Coordinates of N, CA and C in Angstrom, one line a residue:
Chain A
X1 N -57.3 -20.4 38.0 CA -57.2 -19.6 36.8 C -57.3 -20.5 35.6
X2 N -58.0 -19.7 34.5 CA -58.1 -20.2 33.2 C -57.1 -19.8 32.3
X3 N -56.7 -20.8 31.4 CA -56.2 -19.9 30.1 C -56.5 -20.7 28.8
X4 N -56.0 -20.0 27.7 CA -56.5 -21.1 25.9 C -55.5 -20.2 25.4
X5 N -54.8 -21.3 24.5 CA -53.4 -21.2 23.5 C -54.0 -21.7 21.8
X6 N -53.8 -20.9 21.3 CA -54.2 -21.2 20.3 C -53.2 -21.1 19.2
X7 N -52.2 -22.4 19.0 CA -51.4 -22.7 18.5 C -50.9 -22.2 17.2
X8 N -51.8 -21.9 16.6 CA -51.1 -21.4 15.3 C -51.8 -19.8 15.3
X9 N -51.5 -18.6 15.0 CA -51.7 -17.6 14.6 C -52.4 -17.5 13.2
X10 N -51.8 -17.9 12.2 CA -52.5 -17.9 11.0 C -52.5 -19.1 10.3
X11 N -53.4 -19.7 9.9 CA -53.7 -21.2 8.9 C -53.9 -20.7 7.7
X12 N -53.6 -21.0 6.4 CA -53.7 -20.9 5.4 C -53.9 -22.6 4.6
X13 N -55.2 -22.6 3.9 CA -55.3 -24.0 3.1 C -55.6 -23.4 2.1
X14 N -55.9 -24.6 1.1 CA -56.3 -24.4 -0.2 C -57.7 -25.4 -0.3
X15 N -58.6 -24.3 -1.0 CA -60.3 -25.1 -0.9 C -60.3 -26.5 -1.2
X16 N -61.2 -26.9 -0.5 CA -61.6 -28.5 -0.5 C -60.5 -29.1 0.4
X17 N -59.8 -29.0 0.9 CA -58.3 -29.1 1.8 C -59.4 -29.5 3.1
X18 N -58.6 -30.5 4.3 CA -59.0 -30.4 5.5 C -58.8 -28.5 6.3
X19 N -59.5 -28.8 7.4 CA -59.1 -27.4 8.3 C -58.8 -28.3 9.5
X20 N -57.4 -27.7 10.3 CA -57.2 -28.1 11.7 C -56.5 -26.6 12.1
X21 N -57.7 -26.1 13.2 CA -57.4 -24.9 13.9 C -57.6 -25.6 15.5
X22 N -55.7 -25.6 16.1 CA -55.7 -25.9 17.1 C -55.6 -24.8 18.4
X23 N -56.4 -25.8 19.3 CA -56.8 -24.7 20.7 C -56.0 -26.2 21.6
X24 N -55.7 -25.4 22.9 CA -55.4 -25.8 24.3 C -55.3 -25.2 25.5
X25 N -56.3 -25.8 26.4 CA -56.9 -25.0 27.6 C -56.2 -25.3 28.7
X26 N -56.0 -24.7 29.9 CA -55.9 -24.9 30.6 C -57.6 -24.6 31.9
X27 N -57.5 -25.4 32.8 CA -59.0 -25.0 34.1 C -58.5 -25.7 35.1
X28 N -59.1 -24.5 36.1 CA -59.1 -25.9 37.3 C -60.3 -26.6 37.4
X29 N -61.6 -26.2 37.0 CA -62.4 -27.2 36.9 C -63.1 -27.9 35.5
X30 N -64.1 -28.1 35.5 CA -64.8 -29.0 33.9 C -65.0 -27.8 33.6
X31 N -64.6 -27.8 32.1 CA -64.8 -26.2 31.9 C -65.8 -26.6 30.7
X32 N -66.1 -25.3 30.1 CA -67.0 -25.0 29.0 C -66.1 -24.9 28.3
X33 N -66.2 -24.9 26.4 CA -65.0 -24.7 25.6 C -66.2 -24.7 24.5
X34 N -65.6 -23.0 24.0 CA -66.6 -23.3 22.8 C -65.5 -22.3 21.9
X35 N -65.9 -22.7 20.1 CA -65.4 -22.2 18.7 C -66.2 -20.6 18.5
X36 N -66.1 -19.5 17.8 CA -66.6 -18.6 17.7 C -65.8 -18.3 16.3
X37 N -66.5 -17.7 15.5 CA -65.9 -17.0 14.2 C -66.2 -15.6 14.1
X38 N -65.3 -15.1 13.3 CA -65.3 -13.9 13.5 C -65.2 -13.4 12.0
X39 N -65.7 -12.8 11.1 CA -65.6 -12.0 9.6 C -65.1 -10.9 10.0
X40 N -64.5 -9.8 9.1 CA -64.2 -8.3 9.0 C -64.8 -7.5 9.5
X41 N -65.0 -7.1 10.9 CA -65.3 -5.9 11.2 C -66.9 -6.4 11.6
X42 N -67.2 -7.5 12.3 CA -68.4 -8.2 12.5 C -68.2 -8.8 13.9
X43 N -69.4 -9.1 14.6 CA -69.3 -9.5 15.7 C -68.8 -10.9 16.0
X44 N -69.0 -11.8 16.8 CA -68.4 -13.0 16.9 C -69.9 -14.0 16.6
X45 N -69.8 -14.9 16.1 CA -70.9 -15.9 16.0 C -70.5 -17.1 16.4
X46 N -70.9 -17.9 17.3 CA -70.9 -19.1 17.6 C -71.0 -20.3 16.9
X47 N -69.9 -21.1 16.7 CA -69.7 -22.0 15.8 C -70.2 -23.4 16.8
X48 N -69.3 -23.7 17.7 CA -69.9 -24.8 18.3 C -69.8 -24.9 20.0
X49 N -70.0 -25.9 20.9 CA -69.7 -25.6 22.2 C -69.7 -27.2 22.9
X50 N -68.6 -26.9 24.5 CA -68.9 -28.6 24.7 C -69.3 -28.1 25.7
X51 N -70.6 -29.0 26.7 CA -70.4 -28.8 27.7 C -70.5 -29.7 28.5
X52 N -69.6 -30.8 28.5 CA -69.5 -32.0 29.3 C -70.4 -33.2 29.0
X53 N -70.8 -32.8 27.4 CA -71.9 -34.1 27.1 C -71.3 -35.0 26.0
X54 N -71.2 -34.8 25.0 CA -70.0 -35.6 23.7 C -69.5 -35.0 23.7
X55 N -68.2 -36.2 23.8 CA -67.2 -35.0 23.6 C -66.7 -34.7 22.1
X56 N -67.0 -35.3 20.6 CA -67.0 -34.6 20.0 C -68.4 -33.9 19.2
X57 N -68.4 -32.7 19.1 CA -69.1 -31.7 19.1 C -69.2 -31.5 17.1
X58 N -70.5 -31.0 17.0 CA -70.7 -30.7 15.6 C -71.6 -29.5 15.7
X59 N -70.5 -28.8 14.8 CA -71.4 -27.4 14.6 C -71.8 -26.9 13.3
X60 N -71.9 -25.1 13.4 CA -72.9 -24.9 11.9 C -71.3 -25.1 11.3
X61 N -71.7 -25.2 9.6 CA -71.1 -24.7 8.7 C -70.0 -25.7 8.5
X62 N -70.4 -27.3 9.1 CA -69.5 -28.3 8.8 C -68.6 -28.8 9.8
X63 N -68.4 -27.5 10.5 CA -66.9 -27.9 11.4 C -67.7 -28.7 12.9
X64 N -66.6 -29.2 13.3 CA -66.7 -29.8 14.5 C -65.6 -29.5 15.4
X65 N -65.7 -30.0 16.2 CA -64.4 -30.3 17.1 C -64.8 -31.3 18.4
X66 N -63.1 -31.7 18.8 CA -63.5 -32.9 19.9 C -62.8 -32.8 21.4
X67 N -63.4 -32.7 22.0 CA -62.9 -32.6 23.5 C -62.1 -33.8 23.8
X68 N -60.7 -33.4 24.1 CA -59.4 -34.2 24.8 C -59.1 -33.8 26.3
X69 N -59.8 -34.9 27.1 CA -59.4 -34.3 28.6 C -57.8 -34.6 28.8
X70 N -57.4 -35.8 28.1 CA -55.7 -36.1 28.4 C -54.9 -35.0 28.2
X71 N -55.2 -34.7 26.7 CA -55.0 -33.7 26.2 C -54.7 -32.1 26.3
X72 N -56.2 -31.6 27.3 CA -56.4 -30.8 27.2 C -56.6 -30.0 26.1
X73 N -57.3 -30.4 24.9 CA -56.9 -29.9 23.8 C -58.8 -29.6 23.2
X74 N -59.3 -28.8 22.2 CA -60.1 -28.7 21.9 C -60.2 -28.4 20.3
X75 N -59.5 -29.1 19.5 CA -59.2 -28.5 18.2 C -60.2 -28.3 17.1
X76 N -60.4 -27.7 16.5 CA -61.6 -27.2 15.4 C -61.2 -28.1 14.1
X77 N -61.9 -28.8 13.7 CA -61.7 -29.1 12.1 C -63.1 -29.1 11.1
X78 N -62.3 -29.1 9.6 CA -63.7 -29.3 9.3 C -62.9 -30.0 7.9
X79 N -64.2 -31.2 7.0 CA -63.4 -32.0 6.2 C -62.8 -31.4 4.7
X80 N -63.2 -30.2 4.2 CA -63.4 -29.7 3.2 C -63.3 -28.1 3.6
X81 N -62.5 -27.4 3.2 CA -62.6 -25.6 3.4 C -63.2 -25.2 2.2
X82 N -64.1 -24.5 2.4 CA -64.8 -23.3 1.1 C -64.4 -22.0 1.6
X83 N -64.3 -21.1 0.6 CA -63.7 -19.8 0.5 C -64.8 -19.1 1.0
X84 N -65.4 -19.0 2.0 CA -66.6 -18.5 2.8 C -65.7 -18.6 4.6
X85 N -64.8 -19.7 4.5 CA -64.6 -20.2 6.2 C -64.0 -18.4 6.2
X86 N -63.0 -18.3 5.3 CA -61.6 -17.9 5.6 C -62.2 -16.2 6.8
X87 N -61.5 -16.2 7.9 CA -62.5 -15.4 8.5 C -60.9 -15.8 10.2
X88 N -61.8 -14.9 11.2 CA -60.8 -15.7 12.3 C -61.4 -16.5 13.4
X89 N -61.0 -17.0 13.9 CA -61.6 -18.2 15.2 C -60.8 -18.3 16.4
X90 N -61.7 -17.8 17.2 CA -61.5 -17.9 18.7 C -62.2 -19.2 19.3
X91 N -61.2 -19.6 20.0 CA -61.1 -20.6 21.0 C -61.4 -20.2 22.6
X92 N -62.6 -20.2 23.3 CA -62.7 -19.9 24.5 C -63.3 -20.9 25.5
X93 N -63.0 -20.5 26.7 CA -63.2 -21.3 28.0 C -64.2 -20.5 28.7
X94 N -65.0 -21.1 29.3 CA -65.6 -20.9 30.1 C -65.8 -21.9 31.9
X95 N -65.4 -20.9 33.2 CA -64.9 -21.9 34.0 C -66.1 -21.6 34.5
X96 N -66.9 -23.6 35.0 CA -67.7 -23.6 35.7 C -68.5 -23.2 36.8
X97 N -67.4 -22.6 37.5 CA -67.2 -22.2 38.8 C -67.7 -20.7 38.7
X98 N -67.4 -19.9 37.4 CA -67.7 -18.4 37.7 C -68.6 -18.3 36.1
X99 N -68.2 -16.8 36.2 CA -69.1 -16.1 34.6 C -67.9 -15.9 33.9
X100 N -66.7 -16.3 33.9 CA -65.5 -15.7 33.0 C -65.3 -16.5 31.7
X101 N -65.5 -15.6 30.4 CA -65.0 -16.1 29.4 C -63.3 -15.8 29.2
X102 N -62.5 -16.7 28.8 CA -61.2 -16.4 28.5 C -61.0 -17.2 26.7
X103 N -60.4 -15.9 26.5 CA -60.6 -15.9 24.8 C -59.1 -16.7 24.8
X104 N -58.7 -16.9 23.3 CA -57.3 -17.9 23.1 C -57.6 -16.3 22.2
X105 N -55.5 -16.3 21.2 CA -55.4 -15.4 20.8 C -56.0 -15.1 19.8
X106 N -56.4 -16.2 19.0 CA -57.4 -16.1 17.6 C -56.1 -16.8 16.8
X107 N -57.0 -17.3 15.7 CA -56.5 -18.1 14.5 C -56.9 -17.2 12.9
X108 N -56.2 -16.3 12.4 CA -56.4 -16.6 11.0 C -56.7 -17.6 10.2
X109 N -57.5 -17.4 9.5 CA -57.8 -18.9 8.5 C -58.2 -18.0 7.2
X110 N -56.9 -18.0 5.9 CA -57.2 -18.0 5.1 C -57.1 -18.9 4.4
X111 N -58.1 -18.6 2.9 CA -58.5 -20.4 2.3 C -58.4 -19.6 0.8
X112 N -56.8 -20.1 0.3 CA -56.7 -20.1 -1.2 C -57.9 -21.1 -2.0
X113 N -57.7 -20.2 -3.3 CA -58.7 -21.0 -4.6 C -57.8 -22.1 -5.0
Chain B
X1 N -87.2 -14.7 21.2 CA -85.8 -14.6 21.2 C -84.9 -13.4 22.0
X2 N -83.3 -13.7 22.0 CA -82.7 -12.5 22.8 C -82.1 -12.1 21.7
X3 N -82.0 -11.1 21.8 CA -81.2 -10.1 21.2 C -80.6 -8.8 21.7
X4 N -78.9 -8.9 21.0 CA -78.5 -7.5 21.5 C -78.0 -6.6 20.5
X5 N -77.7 -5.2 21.2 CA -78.2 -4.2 20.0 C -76.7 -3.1 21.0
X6 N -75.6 -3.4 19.8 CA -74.7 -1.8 20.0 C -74.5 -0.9 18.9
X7 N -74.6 0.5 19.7 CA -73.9 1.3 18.5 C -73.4 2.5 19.6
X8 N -72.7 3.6 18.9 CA -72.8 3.0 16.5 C -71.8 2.2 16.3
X9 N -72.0 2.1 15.2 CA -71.4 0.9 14.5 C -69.7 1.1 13.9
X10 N -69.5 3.0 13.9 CA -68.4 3.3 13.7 C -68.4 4.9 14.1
X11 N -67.5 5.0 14.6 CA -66.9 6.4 15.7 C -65.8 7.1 15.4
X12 N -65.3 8.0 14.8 CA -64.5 8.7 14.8 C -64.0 9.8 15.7
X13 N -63.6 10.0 17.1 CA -63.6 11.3 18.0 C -61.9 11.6 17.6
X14 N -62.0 12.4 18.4 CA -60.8 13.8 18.5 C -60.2 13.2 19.5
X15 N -58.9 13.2 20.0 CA -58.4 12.9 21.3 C -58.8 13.8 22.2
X16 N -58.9 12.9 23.6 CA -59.0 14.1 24.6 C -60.9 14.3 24.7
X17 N -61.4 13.9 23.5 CA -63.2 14.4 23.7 C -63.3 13.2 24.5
X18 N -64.9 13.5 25.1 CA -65.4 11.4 25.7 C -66.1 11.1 24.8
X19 N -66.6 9.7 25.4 CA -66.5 8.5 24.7 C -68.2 7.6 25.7
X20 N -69.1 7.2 25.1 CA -70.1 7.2 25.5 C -70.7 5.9 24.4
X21 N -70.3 4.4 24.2 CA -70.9 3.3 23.5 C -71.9 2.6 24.3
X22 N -72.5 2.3 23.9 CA -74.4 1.9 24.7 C -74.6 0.5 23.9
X23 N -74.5 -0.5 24.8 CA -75.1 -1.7 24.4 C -76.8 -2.1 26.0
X24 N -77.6 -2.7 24.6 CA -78.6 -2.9 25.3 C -78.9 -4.7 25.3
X25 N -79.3 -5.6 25.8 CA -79.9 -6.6 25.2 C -81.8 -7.0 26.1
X26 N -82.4 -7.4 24.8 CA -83.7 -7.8 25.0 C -84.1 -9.2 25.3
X27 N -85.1 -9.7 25.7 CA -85.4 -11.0 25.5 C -84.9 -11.8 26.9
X28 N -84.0 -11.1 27.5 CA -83.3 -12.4 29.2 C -83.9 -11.0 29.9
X29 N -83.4 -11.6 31.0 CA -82.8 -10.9 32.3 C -82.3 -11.5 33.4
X30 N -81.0 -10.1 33.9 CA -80.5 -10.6 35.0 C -79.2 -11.1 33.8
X31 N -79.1 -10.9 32.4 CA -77.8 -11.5 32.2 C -76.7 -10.9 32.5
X32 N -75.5 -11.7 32.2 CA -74.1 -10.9 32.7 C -73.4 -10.4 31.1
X33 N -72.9 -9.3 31.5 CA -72.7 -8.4 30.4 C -71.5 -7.9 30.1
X34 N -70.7 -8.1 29.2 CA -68.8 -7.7 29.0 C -69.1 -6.5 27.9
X35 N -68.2 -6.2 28.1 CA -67.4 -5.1 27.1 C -65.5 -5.9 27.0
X36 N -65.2 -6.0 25.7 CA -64.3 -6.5 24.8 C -63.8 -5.4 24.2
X37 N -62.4 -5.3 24.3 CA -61.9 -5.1 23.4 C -60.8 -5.5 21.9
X38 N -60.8 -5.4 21.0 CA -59.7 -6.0 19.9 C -59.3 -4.8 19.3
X39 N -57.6 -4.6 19.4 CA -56.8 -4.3 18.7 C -56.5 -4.8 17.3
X40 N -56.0 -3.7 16.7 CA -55.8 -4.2 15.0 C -55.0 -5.6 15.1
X41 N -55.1 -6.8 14.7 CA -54.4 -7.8 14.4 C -54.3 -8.6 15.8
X42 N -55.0 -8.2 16.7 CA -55.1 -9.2 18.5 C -56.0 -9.5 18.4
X43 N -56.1 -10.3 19.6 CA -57.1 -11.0 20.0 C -58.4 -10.2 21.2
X44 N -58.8 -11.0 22.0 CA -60.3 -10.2 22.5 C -59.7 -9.7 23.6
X45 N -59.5 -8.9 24.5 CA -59.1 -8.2 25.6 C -60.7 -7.8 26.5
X46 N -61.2 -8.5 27.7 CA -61.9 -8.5 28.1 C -61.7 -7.0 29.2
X47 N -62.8 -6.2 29.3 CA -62.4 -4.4 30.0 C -63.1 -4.8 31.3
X48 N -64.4 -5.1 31.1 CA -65.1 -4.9 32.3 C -66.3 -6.2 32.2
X49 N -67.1 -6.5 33.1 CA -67.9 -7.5 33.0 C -69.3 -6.9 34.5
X50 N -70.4 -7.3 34.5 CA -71.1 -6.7 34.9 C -72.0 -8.4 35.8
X51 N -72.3 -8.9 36.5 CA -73.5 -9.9 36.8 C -74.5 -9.2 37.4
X52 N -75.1 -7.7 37.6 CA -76.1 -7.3 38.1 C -75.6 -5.6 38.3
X53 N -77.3 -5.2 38.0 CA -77.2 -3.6 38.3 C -75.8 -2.9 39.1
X54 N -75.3 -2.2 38.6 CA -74.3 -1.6 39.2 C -73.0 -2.2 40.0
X55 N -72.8 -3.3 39.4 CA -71.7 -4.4 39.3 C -70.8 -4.1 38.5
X56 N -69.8 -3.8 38.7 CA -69.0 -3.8 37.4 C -67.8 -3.8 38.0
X57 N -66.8 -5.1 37.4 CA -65.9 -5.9 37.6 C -64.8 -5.3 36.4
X58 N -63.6 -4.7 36.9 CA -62.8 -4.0 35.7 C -61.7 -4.9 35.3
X59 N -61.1 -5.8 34.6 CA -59.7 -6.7 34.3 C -58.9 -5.8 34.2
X60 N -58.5 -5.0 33.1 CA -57.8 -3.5 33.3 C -57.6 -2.5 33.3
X61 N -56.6 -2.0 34.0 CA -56.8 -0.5 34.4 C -56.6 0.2 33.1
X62 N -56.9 1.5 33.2 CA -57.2 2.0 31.8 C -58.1 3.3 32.1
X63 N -58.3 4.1 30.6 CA -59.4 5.2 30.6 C -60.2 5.2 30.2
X64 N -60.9 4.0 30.4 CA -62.5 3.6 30.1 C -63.1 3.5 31.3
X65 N -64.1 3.5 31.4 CA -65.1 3.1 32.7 C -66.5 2.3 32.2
X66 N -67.2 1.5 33.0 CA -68.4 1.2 32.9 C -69.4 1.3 33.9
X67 N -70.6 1.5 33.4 CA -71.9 1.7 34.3 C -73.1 0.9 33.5
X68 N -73.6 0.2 34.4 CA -75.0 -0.6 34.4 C -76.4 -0.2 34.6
X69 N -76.6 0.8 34.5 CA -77.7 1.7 35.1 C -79.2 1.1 35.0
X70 N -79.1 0.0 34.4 CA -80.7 -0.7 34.1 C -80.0 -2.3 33.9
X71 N -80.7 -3.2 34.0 CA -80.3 -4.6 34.2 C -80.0 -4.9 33.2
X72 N -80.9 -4.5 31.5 CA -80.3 -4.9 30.4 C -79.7 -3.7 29.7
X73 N -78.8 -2.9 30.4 CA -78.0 -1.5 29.8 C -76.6 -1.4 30.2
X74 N -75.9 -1.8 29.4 CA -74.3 -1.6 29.6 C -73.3 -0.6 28.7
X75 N -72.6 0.6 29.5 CA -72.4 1.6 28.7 C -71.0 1.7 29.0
X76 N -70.1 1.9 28.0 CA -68.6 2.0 28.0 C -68.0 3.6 27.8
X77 N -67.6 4.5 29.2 CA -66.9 5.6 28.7 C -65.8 6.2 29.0
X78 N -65.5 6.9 28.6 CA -64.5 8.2 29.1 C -64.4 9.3 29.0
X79 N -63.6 9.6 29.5 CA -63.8 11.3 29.9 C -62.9 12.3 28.9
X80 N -61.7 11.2 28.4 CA -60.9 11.6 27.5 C -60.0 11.1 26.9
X81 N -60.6 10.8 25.6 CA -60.1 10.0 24.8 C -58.5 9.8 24.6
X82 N -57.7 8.7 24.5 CA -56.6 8.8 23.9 C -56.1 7.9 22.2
X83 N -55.1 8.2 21.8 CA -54.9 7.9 20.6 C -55.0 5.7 20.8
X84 N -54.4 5.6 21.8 CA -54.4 4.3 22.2 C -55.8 3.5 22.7
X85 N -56.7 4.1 22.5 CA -58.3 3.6 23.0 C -58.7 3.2 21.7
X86 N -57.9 3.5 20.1 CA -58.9 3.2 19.2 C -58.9 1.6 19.2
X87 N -59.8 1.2 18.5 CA -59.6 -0.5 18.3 C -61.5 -0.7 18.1
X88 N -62.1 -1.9 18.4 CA -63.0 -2.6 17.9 C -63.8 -3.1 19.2
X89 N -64.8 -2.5 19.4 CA -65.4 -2.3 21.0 C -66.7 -3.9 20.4
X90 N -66.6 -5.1 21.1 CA -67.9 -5.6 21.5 C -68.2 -5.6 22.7
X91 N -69.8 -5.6 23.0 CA -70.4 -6.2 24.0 C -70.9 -7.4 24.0
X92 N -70.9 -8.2 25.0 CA -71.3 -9.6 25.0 C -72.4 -9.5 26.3
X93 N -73.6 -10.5 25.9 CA -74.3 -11.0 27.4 C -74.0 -12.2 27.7
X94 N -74.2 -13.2 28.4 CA -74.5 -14.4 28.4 C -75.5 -14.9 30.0
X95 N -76.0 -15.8 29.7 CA -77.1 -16.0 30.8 C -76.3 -16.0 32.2
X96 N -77.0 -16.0 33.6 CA -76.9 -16.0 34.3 C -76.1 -17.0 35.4
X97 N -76.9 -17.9 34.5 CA -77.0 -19.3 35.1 C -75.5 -19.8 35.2
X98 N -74.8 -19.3 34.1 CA -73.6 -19.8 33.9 C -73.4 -21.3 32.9
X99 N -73.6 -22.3 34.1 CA -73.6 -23.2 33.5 C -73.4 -23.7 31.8
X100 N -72.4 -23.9 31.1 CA -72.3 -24.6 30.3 C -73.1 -23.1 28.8
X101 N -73.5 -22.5 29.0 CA -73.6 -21.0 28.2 C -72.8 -20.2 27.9
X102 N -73.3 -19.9 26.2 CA -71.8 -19.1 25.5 C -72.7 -17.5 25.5
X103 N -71.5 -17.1 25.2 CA -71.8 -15.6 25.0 C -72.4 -15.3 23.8
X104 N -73.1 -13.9 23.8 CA -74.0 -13.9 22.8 C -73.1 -11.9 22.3
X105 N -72.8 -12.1 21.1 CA -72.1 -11.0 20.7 C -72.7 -9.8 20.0
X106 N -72.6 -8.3 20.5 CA -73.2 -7.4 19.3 C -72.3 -7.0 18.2
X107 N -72.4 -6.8 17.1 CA -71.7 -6.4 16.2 C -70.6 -5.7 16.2
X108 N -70.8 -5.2 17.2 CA -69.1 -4.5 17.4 C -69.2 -2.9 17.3
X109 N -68.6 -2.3 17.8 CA -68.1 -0.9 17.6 C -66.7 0.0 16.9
X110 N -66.9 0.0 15.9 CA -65.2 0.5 15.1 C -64.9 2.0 15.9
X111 N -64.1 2.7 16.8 CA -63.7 3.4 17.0 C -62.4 3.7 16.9
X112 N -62.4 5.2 15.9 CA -60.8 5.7 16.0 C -60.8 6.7 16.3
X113 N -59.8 7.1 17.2 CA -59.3 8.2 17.7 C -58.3 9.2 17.0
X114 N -58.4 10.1 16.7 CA -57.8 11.2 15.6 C -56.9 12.2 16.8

């Protein structure tokens, strides 16, 4: 079984501020782990993804994130927030072994002026 | 390119009427195909998932159903709506292969139930 915790419910920064939107997976095997963003009433778009190649990953729109096998941890940052991020972000898994995505609960991210 | 295509894009039914959302995708085949759900203020609640024609794999029980009737056609319904069905319907494909492939999302479905 899979699962993703996504540590904080809602992040709130202020622009030009770092972003740390934390995820933590659990798998029983090498899993997939990828960021997805979500706007108002819009579909999900894909921000970034690992799949067992570097482990830290760079995606659109600045952010990154870095694969922690000790860890288990896959956390999203980016170095500077613009009042564009503020939107929500899911953290999901994908287990090697099958076709299952398992979503984490989602992160609010709003980004004061 | 692939592309996927749901509507409509916003629903208003009656309780008790059915319920008939149609996601298509172009460009693969043979992909595997979800239907998601999101409640106001939750997260993604996965309904059903499909890997091939007339496959369909349910996570929860519920009064939704799905059918695959064509390889790139995934349709979410019911027979009778309840007040608790409203919320924010996507479909997802993603390739076959599995391997190391993210899902690819359609815009979403706003449904409320009156």
């Amino acid at each position: 079984a899979q699962s993703v915790t996504q540590l904080d419910s809602h992040v709130s920064v202020s622009e030009g501020t770092p972003v740390l939107l934390r995820c933590n997976y659990s798998s029983s095997y090498s899993p997939s782990l990828f960021w997805y963003v979500q706007h108002p009433n819009k579909g999900l778009q894909l921000l970034l993804k690992y799949t067992s190649a570097a482990t830290l990953v760079k995606g659109i729109n600045g952010f990154e994130a870095e694969f922690k096998k000790s860890e288990t941890s896959f956390h999203l940052t980016k170095p500077s927030a613009h009042m564009s991020d503020a939107a929500e972000y899911f953290c999901v898994v994908r287990n090697n072994a099958g076709n299952m995505l398992t979503f984490g609960g989602g992160t609010r991210l709003m980004v004061k002026p | 390119s692939q592309t996927i295509h749901q509507w409509p894009a916003t629903l208003v039914q009656p309780v008790g009427s059915p319920l008939s959302l149609e996601c298509t995708v172009e460009g693969t085949s043979n992909p595997n195909l979800y239907w998601y759900r999101q409640a106001a203020g939750r997260g993604l609640q996965l309904l059903f998932y499909s890997v091939g024609i007339g496959q369909i794999s349910s996570e929860v029980p519920q009064n939704l159903s799905a059918s695959r009737p064509q390889d790139r056609q995934f349709i979410l319904s019911s027979k009778k709506l309840l007040l608790s069905d409203s919320g924010f319907y996507l479909c997802a494909w993603s390739d076959y292969r599995g391997l190391g492939t993210e899902a690819f999302f359609g815009q979403g479905t706003r449904l409320t139930v009156v």
